[in-house]
Coordinates of C-alpha atoms in Angstrom, one line a residue:
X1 CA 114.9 45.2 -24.4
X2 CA 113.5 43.1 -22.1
X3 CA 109.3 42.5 -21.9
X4 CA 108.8 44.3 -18.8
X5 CA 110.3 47.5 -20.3
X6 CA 108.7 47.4 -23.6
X7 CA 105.4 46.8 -22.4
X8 CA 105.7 50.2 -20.6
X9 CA 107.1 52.0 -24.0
X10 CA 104.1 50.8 -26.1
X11 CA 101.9 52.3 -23.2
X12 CA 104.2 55.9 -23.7
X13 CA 103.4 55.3 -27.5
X14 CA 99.6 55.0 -27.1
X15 CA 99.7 57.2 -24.4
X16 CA 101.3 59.6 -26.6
X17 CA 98.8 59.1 -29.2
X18 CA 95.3 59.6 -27.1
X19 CA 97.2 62.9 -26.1
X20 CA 97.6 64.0 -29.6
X21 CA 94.1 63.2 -30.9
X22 CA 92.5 64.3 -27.6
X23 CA 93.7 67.6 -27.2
X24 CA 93.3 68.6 -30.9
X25 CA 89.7 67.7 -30.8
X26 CA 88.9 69.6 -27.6
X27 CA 91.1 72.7 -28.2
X28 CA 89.3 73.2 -31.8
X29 CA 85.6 72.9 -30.0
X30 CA 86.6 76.2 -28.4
X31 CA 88.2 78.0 -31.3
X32 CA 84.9 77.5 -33.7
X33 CA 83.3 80.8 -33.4
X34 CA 86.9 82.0 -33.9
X35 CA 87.3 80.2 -37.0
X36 CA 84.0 80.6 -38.2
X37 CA 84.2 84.5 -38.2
X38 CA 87.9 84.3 -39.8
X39 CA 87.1 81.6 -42.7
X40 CA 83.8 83.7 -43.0
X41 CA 82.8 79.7 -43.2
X42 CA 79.0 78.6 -43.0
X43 CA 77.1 76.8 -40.4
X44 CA 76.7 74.2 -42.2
X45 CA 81.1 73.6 -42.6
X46 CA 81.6 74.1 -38.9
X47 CA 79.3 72.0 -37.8
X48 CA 80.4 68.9 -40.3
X49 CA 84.0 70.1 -38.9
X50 CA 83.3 68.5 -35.7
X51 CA 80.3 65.8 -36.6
X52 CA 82.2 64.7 -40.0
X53 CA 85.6 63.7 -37.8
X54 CA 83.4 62.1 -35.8
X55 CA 81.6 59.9 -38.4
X56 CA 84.5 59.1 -40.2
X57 CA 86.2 57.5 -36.9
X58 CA 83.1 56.0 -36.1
X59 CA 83.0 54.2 -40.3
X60 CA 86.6 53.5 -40.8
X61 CA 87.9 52.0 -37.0
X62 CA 86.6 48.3 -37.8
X63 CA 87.7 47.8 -40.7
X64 CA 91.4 49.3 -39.9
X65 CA 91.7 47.0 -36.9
X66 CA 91.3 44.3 -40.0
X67 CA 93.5 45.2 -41.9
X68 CA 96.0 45.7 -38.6
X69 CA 95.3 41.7 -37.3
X70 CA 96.2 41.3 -41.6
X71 CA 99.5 43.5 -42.1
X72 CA 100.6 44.8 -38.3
X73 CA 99.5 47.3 -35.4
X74 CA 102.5 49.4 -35.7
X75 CA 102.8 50.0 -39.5
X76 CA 99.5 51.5 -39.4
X77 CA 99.5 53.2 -36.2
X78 CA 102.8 54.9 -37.0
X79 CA 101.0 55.8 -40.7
X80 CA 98.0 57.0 -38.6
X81 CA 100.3 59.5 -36.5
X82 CA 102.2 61.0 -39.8
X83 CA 98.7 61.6 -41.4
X84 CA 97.6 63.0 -38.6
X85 CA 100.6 65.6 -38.4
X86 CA 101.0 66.5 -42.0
X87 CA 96.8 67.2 -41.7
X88 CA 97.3 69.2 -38.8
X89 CA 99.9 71.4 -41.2
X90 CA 97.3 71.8 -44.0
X91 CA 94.9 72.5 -41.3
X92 CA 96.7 75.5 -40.0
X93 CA 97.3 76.4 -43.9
X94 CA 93.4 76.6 -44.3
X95 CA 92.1 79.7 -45.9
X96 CA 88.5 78.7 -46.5
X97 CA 86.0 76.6 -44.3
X98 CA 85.9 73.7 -47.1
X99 CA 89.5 73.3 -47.1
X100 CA 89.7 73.3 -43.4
X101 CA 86.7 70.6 -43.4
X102 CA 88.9 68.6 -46.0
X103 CA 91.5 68.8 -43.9
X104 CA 89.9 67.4 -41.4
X105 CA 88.7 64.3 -42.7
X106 CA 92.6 63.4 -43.8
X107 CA 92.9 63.8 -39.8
X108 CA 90.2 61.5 -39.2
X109 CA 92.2 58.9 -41.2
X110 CA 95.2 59.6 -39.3
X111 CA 93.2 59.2 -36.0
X112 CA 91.1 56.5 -37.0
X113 CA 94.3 54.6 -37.9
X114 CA 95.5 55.7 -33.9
X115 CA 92.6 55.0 -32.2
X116 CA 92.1 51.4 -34.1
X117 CA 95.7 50.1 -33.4
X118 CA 96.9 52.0 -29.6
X119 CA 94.1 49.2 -27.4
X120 CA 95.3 46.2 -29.4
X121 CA 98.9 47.4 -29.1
X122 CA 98.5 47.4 -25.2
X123 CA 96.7 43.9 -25.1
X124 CA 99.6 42.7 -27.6
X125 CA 102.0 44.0 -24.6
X126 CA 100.8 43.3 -21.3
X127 CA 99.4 40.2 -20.0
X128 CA 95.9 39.6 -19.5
X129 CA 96.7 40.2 -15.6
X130 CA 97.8 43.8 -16.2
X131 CA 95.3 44.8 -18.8
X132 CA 93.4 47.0 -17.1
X133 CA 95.4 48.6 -15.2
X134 CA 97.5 49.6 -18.5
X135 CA 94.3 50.8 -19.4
X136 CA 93.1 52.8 -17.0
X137 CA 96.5 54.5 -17.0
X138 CA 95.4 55.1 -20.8
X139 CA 92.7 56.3 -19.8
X140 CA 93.9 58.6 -17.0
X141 CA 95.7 60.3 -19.5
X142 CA 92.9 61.1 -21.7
X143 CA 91.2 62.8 -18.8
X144 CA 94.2 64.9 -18.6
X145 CA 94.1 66.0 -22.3
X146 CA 89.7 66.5 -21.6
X147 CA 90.7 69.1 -19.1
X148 CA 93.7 71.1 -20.2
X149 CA 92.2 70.7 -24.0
X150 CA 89.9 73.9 -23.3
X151 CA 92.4 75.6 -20.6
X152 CA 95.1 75.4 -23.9
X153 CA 92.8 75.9 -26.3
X154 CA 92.0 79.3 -24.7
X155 CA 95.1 80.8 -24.2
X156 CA 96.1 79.8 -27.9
X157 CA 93.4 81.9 -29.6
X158 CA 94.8 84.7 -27.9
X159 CA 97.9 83.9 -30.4
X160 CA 96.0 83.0 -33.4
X161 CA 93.8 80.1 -34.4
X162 CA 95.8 78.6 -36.3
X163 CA 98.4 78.0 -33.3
X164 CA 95.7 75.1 -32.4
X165 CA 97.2 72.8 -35.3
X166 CA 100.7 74.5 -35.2
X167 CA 101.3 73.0 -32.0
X168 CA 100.2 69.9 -33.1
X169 CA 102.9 69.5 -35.9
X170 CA 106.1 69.3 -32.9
X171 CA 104.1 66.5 -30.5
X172 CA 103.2 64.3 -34.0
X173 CA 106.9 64.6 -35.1
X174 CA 107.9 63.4 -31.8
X175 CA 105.2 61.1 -31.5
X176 CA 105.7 59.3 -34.7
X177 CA 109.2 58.7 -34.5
X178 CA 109.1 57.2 -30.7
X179 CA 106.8 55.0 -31.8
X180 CA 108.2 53.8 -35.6
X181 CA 112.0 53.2 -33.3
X182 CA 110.2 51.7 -30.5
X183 CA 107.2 49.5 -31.2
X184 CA 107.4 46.2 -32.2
X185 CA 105.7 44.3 -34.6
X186 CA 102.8 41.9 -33.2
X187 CA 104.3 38.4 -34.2
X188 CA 100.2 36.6 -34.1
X189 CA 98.9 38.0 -37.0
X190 CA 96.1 36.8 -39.2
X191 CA 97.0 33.9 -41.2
X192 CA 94.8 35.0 -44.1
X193 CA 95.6 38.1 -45.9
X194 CA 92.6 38.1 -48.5
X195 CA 90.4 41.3 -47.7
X196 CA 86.9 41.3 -47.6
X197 CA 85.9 44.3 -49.5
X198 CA 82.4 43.2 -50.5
X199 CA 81.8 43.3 -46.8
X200 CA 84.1 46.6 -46.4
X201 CA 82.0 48.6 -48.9
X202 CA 78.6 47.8 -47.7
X203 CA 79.7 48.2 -44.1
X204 CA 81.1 52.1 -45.2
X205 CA 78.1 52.5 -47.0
X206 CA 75.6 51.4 -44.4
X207 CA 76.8 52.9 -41.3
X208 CA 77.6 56.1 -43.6
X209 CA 73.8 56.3 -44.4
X210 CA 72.6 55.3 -40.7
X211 CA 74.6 57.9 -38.7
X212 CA 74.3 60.8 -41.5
X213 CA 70.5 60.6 -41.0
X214 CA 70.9 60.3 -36.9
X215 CA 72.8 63.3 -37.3
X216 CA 70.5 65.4 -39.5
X217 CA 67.5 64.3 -38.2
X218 CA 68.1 65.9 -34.9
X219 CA 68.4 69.3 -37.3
X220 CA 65.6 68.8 -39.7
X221 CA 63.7 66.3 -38.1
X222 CA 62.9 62.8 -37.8
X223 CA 60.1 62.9 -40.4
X224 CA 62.2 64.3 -43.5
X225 CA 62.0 61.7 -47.1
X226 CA 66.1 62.2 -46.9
X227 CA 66.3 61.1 -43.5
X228 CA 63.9 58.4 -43.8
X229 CA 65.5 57.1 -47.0
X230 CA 68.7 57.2 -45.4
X231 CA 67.5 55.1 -42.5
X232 CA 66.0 52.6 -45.3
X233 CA 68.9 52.3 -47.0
X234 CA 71.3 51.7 -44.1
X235 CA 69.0 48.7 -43.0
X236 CA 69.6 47.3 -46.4
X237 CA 72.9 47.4 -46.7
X238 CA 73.8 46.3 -43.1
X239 CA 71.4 43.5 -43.6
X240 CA 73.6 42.9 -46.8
X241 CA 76.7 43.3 -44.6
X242 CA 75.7 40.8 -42.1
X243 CA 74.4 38.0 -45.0
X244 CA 78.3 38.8 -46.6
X245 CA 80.2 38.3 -43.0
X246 CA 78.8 35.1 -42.7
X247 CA 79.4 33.8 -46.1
X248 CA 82.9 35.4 -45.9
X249 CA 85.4 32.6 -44.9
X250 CA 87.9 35.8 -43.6
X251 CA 85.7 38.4 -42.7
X252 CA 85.9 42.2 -42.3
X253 CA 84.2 42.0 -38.7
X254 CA 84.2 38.3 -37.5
X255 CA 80.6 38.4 -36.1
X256 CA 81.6 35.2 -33.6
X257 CA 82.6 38.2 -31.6
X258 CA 79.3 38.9 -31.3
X259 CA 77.8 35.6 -30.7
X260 CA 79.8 35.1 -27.8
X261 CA 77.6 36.4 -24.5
X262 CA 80.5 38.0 -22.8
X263 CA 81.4 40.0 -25.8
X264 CA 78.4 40.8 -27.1
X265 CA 76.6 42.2 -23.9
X266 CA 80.2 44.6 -23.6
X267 CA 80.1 46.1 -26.4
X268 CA 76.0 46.3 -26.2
X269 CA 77.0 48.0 -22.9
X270 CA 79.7 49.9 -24.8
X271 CA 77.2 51.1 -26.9
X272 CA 74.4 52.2 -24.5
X273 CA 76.5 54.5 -22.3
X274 CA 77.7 56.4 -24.9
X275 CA 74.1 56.9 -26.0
X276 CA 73.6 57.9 -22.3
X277 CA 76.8 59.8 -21.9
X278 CA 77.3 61.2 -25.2
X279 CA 75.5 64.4 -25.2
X280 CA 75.6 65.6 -21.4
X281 CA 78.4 67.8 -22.2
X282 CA 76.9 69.1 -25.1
X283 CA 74.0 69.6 -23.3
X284 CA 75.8 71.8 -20.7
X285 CA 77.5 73.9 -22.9
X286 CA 74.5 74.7 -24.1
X287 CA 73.0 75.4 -20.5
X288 CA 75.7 77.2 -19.1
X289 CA 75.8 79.8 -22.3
X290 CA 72.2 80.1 -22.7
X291 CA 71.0 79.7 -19.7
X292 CA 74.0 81.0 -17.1
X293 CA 75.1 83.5 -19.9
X294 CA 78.5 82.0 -19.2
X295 CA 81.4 82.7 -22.0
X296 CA 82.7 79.9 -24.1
X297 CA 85.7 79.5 -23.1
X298 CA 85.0 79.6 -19.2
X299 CA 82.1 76.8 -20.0
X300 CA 84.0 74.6 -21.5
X301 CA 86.2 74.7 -18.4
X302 CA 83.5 74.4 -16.0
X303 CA 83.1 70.5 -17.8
X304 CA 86.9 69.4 -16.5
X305 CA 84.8 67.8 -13.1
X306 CA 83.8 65.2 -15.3
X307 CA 87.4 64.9 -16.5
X308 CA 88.9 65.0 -13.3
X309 CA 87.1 62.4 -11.5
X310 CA 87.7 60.3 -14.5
X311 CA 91.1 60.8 -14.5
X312 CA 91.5 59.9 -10.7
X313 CA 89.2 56.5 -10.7
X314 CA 90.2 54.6 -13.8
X315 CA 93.7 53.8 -13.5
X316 CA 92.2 52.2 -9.8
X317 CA 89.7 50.8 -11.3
X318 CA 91.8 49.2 -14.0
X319 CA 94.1 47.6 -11.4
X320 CA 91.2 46.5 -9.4
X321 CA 89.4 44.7 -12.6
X322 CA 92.8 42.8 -13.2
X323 CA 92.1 41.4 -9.8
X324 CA 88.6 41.1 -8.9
X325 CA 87.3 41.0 -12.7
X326 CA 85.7 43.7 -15.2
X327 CA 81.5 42.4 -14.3
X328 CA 80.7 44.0 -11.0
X329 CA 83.7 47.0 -11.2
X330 CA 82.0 47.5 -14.9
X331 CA 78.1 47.8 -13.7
X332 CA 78.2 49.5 -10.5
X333 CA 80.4 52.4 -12.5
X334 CA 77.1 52.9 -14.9
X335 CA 74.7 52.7 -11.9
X336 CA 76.7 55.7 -10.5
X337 CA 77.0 57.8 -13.4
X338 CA 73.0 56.7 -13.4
X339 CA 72.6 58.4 -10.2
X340 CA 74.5 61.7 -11.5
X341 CA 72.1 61.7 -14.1
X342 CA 68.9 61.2 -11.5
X343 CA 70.4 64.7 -10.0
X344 CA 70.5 66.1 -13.9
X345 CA 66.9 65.2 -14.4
X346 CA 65.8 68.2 -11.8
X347 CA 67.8 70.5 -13.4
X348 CA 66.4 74.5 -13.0
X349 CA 67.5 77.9 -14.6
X350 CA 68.2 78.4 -11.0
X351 CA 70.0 75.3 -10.4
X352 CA 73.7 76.4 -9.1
X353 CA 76.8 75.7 -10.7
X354 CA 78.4 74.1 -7.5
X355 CA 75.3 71.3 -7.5
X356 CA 76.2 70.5 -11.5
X357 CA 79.8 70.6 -10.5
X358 CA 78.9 67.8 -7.8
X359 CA 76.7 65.6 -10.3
X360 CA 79.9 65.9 -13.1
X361 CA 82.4 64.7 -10.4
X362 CA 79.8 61.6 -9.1
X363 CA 79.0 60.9 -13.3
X364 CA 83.1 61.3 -13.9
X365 CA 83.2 59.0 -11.1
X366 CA 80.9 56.7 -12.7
X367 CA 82.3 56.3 -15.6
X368 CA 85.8 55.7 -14.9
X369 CA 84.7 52.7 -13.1
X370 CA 83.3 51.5 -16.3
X371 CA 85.7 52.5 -19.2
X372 CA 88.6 50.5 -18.1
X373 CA 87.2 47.3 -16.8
X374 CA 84.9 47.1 -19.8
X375 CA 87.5 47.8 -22.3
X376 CA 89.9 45.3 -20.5
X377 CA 87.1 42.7 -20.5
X378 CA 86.5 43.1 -24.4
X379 CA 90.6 42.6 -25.1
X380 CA 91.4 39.8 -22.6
X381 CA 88.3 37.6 -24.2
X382 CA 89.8 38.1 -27.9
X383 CA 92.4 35.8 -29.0
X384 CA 95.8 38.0 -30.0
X385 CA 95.0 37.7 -34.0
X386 CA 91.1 39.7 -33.5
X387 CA 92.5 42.1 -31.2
X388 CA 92.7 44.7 -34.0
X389 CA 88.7 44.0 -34.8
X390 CA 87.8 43.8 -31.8
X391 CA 89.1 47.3 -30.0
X392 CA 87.5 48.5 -33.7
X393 CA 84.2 47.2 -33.2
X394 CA 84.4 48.8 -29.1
X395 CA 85.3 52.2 -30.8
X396 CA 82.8 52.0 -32.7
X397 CA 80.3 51.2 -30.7
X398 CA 81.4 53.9 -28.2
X399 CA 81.6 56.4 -31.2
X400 CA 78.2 55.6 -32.6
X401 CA 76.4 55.5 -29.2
X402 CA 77.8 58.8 -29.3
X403 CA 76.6 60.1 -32.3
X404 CA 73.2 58.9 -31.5
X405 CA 72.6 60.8 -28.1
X406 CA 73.6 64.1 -29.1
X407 CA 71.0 63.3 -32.5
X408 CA 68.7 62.6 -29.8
X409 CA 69.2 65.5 -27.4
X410 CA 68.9 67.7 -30.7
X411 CA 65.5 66.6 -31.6
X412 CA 64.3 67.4 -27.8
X413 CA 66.3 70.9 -27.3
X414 CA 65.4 72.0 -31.0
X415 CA 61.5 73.0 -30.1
X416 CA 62.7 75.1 -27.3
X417 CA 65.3 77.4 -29.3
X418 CA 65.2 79.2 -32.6
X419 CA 67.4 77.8 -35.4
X420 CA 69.1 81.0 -35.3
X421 CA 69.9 81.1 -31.5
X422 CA 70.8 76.8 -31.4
X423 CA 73.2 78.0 -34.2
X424 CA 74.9 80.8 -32.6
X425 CA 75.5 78.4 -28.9
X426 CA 76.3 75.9 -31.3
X427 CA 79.7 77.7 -32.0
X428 CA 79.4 79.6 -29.3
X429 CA 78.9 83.0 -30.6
X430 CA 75.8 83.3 -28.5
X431 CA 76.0 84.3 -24.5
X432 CA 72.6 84.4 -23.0
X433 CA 69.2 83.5 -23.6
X434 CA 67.8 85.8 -26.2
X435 CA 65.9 83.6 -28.6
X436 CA 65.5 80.6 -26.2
X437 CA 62.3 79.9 -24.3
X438 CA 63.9 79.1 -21.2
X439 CA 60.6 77.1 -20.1
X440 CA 60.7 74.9 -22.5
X441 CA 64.4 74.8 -22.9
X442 CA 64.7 73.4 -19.4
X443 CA 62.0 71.2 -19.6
X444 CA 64.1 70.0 -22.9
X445 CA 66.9 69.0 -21.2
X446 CA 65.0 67.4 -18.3
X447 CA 63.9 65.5 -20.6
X448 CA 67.4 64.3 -22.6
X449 CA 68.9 63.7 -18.7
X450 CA 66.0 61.5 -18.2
X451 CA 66.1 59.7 -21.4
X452 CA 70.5 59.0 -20.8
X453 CA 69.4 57.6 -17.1
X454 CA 67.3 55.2 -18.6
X455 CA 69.6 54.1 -21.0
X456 CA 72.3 54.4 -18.3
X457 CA 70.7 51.8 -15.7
X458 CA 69.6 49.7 -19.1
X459 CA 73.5 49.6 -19.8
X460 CA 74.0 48.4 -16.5
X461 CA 71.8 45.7 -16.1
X462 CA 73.0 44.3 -19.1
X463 CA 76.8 44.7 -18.3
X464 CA 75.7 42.3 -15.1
X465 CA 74.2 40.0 -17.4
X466 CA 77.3 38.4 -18.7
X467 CA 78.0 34.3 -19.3
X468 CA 81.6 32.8 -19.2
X469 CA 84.4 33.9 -20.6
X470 CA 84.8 32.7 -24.6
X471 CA 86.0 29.3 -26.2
X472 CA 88.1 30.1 -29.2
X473 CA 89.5 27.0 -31.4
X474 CA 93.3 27.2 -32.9
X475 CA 93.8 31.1 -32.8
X476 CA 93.8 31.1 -29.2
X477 CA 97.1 29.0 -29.0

């Protein structure tokens, strides 16, 4: 097998991958209510079903793309898709909501296994010329699974809820044995294999305690004692973290990625447009049940403009970062989706679907001139033996940004809506506005789009800002 050809079947394998984990996560959002009312499963378990996947990605990514620069990308990748399968069985198998939420959590080990390995596996196959545009291509093909996840998901509840993870079981079969025959094994690997679980375990514990309380103080408010001593105790133990990584001779998270300007103001950017871009999708479902009285399912396909225009621009983008360079390609992207969240900020009850739809498609837009540049950027700086860390720490960072926009945008929308009500569009077992003071609901979200185009233009300014490219010592021979 010559290079040319395999770098184009580890793209097929991550490719395949990004499918897998995209379409399950998008075809369950719409099933909920479904489940909900067949588990006869609590609030509380559906709505961990979706944020605990989330926070377990976000935790465990860094220190899997560790352990993969220590042992190898495609023994844990190809671990990470059998998980995930044999959870999407017991997932299907579920007969209460705590099993199900179980479940799901062995899937977020199979995905965070994925999602950690599939961006260093690409680096690992094309050169540093092609990055981007392998990228984008990746990328492309998660806008495909964003759109047809909701479409799919809807025409499988007519079968049965369970048909959501059933059809997941064929694809991961498929999917795990293309990838254990055809990967190969990254020959620069770490030359130390101790493992740094001083630095592990305060890490887990840390950002365990820091995104629990973002996630609950947008529920039960900022001023709770729990979510104030979680917020305590997750700056105590990252400050621990970060006293241990430098002490550590092979560390968990080599923080020299984050001394080094380039790096360090990509992933900041990383960071602050999924703060600005996390929630506007949760946001609109909520606008276009509540408010528009739209059903579930059709809302969830009235978000594919986002999608779409993600789906065309990236894979151009990608190829034109390998070119021209990931700084400009990278900034302008968040100035745009900036500007579709200027039009957001004078959003109405009137406000018609066809203006949104323009907005998603210029945001979309936006943001596929971002994703693949910035994430080529990242990977072409890193020598091949901190590849696994360093797409970790980019997940993360995207993944916690994330995390902490829709904790944010629940704080603001929660004194405009009755628990009862922002529970029922939660799920999406409410159609309508009864229980929502439409006034203030508006004026809620007003506010979150203002807040993410802030943060949005913030991100840009300090994607422009980066230095030179990095100076590593041996590793980078």
């Amino acid at each position: 097998m010559t290079k040319d050809n395999y770098k184009w079947i580890a793209l097929s394998c991550t490719t395949i991958g990004a499918l897998f984990s995209v379409l399950s996560g998008s075809t369950l959002m719409i099933a909920l209510p479904v489940i909900m009312k067949d588990l006869n499963a609590s609030m509380s378990v559906v709505t961990w079903t979706l944020m605990g996947y989330m926070l377990a990605m976000t935790i465990l990514v860094p220190s899997i793309g560790r352990m993969a620069d220590m042992v190898g990308r495609k023994k844990l990748y190809v671990s990470g898709f059998a998980i995930f399968t044999f959870a999407s069985l017991l997932c299907a198998m579920s007969h209460t909501g705590m099993q199900l939420l179980i479940y799901r959590m062995v899937q977020a080990v199979g995905g965070s296994l994925m999602v950690a390995n599939s961006t260093a596996i690409v680096a690992d196959a094309f050169s540093k010329k092609e990055l981007g545009k392998a990228l984008g291509i990746n990328s492309m093909i998660i806008s495909i699974a964003s759109i047809a996840g909701p479409i799919l998901g809807g025409f499988l509840i007519t079968i049965g809820w369970r048909s959501i993870f059933y059809i997941n079981i064929p694809i991961g079969i498929i999917g795990t044995l293309w990838a254990a025959f055809q990967l190969k094994e990254s020959s620069v690997l770490s030359d130390n294999k101790k493992f740094d679980l001083k630095g592990t375990l305060t890490f887990t514990a840390g950002m365990l305690a820091l995104l629990v309380a973002l996630s609950f103080g947008g529920f039960v408010g900022w001023i709770n004692i729990t979510v104030i001593g979680l917020i305590i105790a997750s700056i105590i133990l990252l400050w621990m973290f970060v006293r241990i990584e430098n002490s550590t001779e092979e560390p968990m998270l080599d923080l020299r990625l984050l001394k080094t300007r380039v790096l360090a103001f990509a992933y900041a950017s990383n960071l602050l447009n999924g703060i600005a871009r996390g929630a506007v999708t949760f946001l609109l479902i909520f606008y276009f049940q509540g408010i528009k009285g739209i059903d579930p399912i059709v809302a969830g396909m009235l978000l594919a403009p986002f999608a779409i225009s993600m789906m065309i621009v990236s894979p151009i983008s990608g190829y034109l970062s390998d070119k021209y360079g990931a700084r400009i390609l990278s900034s302008v992207g968040l100035l745009v989706s900036a500007f579709g969240l200027l039009g957001m900020m004078f959003i109405t009850a009137d406000t018609s679907t066809a203006e949104l739809v323009i907005w998603m498609l210029i945001m979309g837009f936006g943001s596929g001139m971002f994703f693949s540049p910035n994430t080529s950027a990242i990977m072409g700086m890193v020598p091949a033996n901190k590849r696994g860390v360093a797409a970790g720490v980019r997940t993360m960072a995207t993944n916690a940004g994330n995390v902490l926009s829709i904790a944010i945008s629940m704080a603001i929308i929660s004194s405009s809506i009755s628990p009862e009500a922002m529970q029922a569009l939660f799920v999406g077992t409410q159609v309508g506005s009864e229980g929502i003071a439409i006034g203030q609901f508006v004026s809620g979200l007003r506010i979150a789009f203002t807040i993410s185009f802030i943060f949005s233009v913030i991100a840009a300014i300090i994607s422009y800002m980066r230095g030179s490219e990095p100076e590593w010592k041996e590793e980078a021979a």
